[in-house]
Tab-separated table of C-alpha atoms in Angstrom:
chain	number	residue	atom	x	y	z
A	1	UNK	CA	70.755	124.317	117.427
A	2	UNK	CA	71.696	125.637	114.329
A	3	UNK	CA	69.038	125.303	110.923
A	4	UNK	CA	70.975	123.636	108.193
A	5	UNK	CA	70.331	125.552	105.029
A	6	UNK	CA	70.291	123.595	102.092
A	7	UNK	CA	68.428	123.853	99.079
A	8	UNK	CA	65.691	121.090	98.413
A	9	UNK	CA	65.855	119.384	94.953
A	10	UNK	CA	62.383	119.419	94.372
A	11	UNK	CA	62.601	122.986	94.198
A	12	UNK	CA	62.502	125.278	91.326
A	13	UNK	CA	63.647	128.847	90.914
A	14	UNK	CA	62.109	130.694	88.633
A	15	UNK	CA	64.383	133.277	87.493
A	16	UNK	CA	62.985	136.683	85.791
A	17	UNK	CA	65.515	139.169	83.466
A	18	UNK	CA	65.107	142.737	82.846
A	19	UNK	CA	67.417	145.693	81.580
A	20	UNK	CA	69.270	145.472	85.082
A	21	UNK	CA	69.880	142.166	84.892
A	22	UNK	CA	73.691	141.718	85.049
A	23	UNK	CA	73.134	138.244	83.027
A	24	UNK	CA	70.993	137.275	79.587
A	25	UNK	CA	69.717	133.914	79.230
A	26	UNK	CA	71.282	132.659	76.620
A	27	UNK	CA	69.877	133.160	73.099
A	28	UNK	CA	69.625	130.799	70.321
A	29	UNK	CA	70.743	132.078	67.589
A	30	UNK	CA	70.811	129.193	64.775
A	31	UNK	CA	68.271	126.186	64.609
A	32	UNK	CA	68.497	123.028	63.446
A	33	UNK	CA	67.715	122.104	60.598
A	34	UNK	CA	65.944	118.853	59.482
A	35	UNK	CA	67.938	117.026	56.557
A	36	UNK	CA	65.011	117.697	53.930
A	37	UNK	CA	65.326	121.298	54.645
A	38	UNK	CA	68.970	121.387	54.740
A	39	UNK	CA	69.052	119.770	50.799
A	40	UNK	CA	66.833	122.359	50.270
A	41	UNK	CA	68.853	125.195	51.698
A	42	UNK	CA	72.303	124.048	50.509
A	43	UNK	CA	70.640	123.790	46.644
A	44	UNK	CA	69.974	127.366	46.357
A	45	UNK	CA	72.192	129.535	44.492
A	46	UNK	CA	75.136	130.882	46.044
A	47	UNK	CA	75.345	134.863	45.636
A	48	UNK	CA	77.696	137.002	44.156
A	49	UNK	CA	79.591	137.966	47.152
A	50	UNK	CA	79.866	134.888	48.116
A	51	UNK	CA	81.311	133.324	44.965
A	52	UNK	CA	84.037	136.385	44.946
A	53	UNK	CA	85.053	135.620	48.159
A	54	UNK	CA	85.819	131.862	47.254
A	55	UNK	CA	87.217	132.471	43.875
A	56	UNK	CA	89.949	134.692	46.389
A	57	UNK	CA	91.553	130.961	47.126
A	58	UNK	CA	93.730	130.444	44.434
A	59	UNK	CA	95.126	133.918	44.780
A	60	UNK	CA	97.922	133.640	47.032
A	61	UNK	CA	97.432	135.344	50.769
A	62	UNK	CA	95.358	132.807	52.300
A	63	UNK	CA	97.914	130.402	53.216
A	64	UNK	CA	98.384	130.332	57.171
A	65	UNK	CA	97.119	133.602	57.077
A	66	UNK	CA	94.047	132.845	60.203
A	67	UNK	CA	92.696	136.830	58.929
A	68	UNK	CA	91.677	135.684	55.356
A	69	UNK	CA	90.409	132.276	56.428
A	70	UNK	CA	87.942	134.362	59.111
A	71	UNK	CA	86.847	136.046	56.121
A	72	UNK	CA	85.731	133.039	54.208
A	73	UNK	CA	83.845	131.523	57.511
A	74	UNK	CA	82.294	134.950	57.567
A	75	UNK	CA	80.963	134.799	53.894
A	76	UNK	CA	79.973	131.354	54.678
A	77	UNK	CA	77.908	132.419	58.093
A	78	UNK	CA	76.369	135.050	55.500
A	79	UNK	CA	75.322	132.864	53.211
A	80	UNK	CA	73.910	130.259	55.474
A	81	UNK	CA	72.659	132.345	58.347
A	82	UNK	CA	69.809	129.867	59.130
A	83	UNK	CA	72.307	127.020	60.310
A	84	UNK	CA	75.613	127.224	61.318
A	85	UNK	CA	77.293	124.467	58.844
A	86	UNK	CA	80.718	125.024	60.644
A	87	UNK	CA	80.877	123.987	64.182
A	88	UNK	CA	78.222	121.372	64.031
A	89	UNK	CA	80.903	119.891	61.613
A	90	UNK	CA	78.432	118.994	58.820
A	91	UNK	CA	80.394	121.296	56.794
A	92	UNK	CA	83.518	119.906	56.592
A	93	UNK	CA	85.625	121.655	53.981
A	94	UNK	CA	85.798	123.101	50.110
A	95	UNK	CA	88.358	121.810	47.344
A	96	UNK	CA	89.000	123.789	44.523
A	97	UNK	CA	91.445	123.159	41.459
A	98	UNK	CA	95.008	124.665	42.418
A	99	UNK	CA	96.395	126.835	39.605
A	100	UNK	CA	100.018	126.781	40.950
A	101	UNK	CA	101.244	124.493	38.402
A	102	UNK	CA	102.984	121.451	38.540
A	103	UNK	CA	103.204	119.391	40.712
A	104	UNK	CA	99.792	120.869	42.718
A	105	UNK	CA	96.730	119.665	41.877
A	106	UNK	CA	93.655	120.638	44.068
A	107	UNK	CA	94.064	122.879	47.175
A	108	UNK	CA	91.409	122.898	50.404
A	109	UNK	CA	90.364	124.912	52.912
A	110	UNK	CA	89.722	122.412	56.169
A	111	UNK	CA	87.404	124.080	58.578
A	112	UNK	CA	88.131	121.172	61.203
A	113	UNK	CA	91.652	123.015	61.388
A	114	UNK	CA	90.907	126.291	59.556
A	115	UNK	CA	93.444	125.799	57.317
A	116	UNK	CA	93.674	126.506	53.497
A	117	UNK	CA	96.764	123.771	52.019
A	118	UNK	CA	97.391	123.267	48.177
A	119	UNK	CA	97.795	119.203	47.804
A	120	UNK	CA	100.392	117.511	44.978
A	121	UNK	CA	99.219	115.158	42.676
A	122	UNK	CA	98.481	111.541	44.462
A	123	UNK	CA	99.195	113.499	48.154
A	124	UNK	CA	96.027	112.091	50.409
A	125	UNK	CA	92.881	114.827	51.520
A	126	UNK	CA	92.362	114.759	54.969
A	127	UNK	CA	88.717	114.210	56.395
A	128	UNK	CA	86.659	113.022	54.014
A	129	UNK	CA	87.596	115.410	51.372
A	130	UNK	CA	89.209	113.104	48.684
A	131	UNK	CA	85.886	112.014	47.636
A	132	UNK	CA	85.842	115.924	45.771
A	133	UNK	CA	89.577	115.582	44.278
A	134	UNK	CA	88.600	113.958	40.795
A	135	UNK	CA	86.041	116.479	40.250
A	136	UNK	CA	88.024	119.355	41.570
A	137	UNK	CA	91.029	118.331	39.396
A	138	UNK	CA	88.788	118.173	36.090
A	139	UNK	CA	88.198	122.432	36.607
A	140	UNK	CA	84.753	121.806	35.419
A	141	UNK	CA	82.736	123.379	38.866
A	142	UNK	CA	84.745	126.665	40.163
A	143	UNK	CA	85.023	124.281	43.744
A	144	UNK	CA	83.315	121.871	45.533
A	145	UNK	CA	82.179	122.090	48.896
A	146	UNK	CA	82.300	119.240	51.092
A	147	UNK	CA	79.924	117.735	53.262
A	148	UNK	CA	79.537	114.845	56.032
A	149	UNK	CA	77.271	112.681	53.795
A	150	UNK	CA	77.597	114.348	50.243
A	151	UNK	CA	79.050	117.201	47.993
A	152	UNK	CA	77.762	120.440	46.325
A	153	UNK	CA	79.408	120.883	43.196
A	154	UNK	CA	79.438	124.792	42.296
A	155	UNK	CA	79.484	126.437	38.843
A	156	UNK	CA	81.284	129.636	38.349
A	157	UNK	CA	77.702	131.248	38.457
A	158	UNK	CA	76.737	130.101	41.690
A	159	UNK	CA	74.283	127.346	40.580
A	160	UNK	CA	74.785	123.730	42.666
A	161	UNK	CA	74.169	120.365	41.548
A	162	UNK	CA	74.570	118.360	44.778
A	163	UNK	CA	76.829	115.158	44.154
């Protein structure tokens, strides 16, 4: 009679890798990070390369141009390498003041969709992000970066007074 061979649940494998391994576990690269320490993180100074790649926004080329917007999420990944802020969706998006002219107001960059869209005066922010719009408009921060639960307001120096 033939021996059924199935595995039994109560089993464990123990699995071992080496250099000849044709498969890695998988690696964790970012943590999570507890809400105190996340305050903490997002109030520290942005840098200089980071501030010169956001004040690129207003200069024409980003618009459904998927390149430059990799960029930015690069320089944000850079800045923040101890949590990714992106695609746990706690970052949700930056508005800046749009210096187009009349009739645009503010302009965003929407990392839900990836895009970067320049908004008209009284035209609705997606996601969330209309809570930044007054400020934005008023060109007192160089742009504010959006969160799920609040806002970092950034100087043109990189210094961040969390809103």
């Amino acid at each position: 009679m033939p021996k059924i061979m199935l595995k039994n649940p109560t089993e464990t494998k123990t699995e071992s890798y080496n250099n000849l391994s044709l498969t890695k576990p998988v690696e964790k690269t970012k943590t999570t990070v507890e809400p105190v320490n996340l305050q903490r993180l997002l109030r520290k100074k942005r840098s200089k390369r980071y501030m010169e790649a956001m004040g690129t926004l207003d200069t024409g080329g980003h618009v459904n141009n998927q390149e430059k917007i990799n960029e930015l999420i690069e320089a944000i990944r850079e800045e923040f390498p101890e949590v990714e802020l992106i695609k746990t969706g706690i970052f949700i998006g930056m508005v800046s003041k749009c210096f187009l002219g009349d009739p645009y107001e503010v302009h965003t960059v929407d990392f839900t969709h990836t895009i970067i869209k320049h908004y008209k005066q009284g035209e609705t922010l997606p996601d969330g992000m209309e809570k930044a719009r007054a400020i934005a408009a008023r060109n007192i921060y160089m742009y504010i970066e959006v969160y799920t639960d609040h806002c970092c307001a950034i100087s043109a120096d990189g210094t961040v007074s969390i809103i």
